XYZ file of C-alpha atoms in Angstrom:
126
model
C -27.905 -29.911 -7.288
C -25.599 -30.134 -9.910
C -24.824 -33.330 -11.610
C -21.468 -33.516 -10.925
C -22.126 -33.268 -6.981
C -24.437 -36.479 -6.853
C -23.069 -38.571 -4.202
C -20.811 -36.303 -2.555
C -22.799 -36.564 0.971
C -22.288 -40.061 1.014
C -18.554 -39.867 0.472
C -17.955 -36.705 2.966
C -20.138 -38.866 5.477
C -18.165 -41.668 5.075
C -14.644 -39.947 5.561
C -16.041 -37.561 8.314
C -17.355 -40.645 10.102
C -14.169 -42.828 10.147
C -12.111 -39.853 11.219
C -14.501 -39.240 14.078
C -14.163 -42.814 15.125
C -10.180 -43.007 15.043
C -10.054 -39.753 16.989
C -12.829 -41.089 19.616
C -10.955 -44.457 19.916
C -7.445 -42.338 20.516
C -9.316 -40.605 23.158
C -10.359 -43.763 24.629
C -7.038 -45.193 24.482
C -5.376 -42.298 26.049
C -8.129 -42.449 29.140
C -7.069 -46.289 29.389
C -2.882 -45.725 29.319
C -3.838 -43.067 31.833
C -6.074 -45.224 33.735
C -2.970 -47.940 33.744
C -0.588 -45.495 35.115
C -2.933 -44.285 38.114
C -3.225 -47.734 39.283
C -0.045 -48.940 38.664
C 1.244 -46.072 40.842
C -1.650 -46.271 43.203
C -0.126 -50.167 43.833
C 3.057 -48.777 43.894
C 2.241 -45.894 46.892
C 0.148 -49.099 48.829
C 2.964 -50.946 48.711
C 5.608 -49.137 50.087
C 2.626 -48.167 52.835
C 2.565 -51.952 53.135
C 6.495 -52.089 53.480
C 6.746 -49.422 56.092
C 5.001 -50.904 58.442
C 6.712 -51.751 61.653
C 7.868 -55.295 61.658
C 7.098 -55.376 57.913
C 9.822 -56.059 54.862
C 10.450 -54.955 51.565
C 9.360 -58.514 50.463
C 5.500 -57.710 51.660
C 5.949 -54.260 50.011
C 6.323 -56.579 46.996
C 3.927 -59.027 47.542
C 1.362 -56.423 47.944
C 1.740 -54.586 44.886
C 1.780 -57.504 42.853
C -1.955 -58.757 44.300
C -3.315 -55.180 43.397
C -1.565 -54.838 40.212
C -2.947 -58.264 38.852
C -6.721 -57.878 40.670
C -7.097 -54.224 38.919
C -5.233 -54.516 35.202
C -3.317 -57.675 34.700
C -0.816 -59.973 36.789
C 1.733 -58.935 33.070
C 1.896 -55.585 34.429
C 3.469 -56.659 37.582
C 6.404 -58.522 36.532
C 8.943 -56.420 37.393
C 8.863 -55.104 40.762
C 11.792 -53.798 43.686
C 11.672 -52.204 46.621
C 13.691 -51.005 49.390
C 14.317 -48.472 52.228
C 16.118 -45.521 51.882
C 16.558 -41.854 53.277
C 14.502 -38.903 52.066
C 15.384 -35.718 53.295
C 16.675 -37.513 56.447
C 13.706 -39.261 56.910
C 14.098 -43.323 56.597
C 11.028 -44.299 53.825
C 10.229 -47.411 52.374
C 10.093 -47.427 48.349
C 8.314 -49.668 45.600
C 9.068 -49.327 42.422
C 7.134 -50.493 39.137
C 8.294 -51.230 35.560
C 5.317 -52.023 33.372
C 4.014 -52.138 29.724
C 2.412 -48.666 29.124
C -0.674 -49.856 26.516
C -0.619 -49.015 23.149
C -3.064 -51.053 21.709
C -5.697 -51.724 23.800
C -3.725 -53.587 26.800
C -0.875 -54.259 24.707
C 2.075 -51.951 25.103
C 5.734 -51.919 24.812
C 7.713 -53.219 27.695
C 9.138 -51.535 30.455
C 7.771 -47.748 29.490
C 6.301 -47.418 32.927
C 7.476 -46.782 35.632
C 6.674 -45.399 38.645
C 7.838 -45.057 42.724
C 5.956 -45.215 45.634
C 7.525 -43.763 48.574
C 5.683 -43.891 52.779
C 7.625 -42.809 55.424
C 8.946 -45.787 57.812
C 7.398 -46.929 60.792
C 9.118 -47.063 63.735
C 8.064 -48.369 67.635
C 9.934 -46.967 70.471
């Protein structure tokens, strides 16, 4: 080995290895934002489920949501919640909607970058 090269593993180790960690925290990261959004809209969808029900309300569509949101990821993420009834391709459904932090940082995120709509069709009793 020439003199010149002495040390060289160490330093190519060194860089290699801390750009192998940033990209294996990214991924990590990116499988926790995504992991957010699935349950925030998974909350979403049981909610409006929740709402259809016959003799249900928007209000319990709501309610729902919320206890899901902040059992599974954090009551912060379900701050901001509406829902309502409308018509979807003639069809009366009941709708939640969720605006939440999408996480950046670990479980810190920037407000209000999520958000996602759960629709189920209304339930009706003749």
């Amino acid at each position: 080995m020439a003199r010149e090269e002495r040390g060289s593993a160490v330093a190519e180790f060194t860089l290699v290895g801390i750009l192998l960690t940033v990209l294996a925290l990214a991924v990590v990261q990116l499988a926790l934002a995504l992991h957010v959004r699935n349950t925030v809209l998974d909350a979403a969808a049981e909610g409006a489920r929740s709402a259809a029900l016959a003799g249900s309300s928007a209000g319990a569509g709501i309610t729902r949501t919320r206890e899901l949101i902040s059992a599974a990821v954090s009551a912060e993420y379900a701050d901001e919640i509406e829902a309502g009834v409308s018509t979807i391709g003639g069809i009366p459904v009941a709708w939640v909607t969720v605006r939440a932090p999408l996480p950046v940082i670990g479980l810190l995120g920037v407000d209000r970058t999520l958000e996602v709509t759960g629709h189920a069709a209304l339930e009706v009793l003749d």
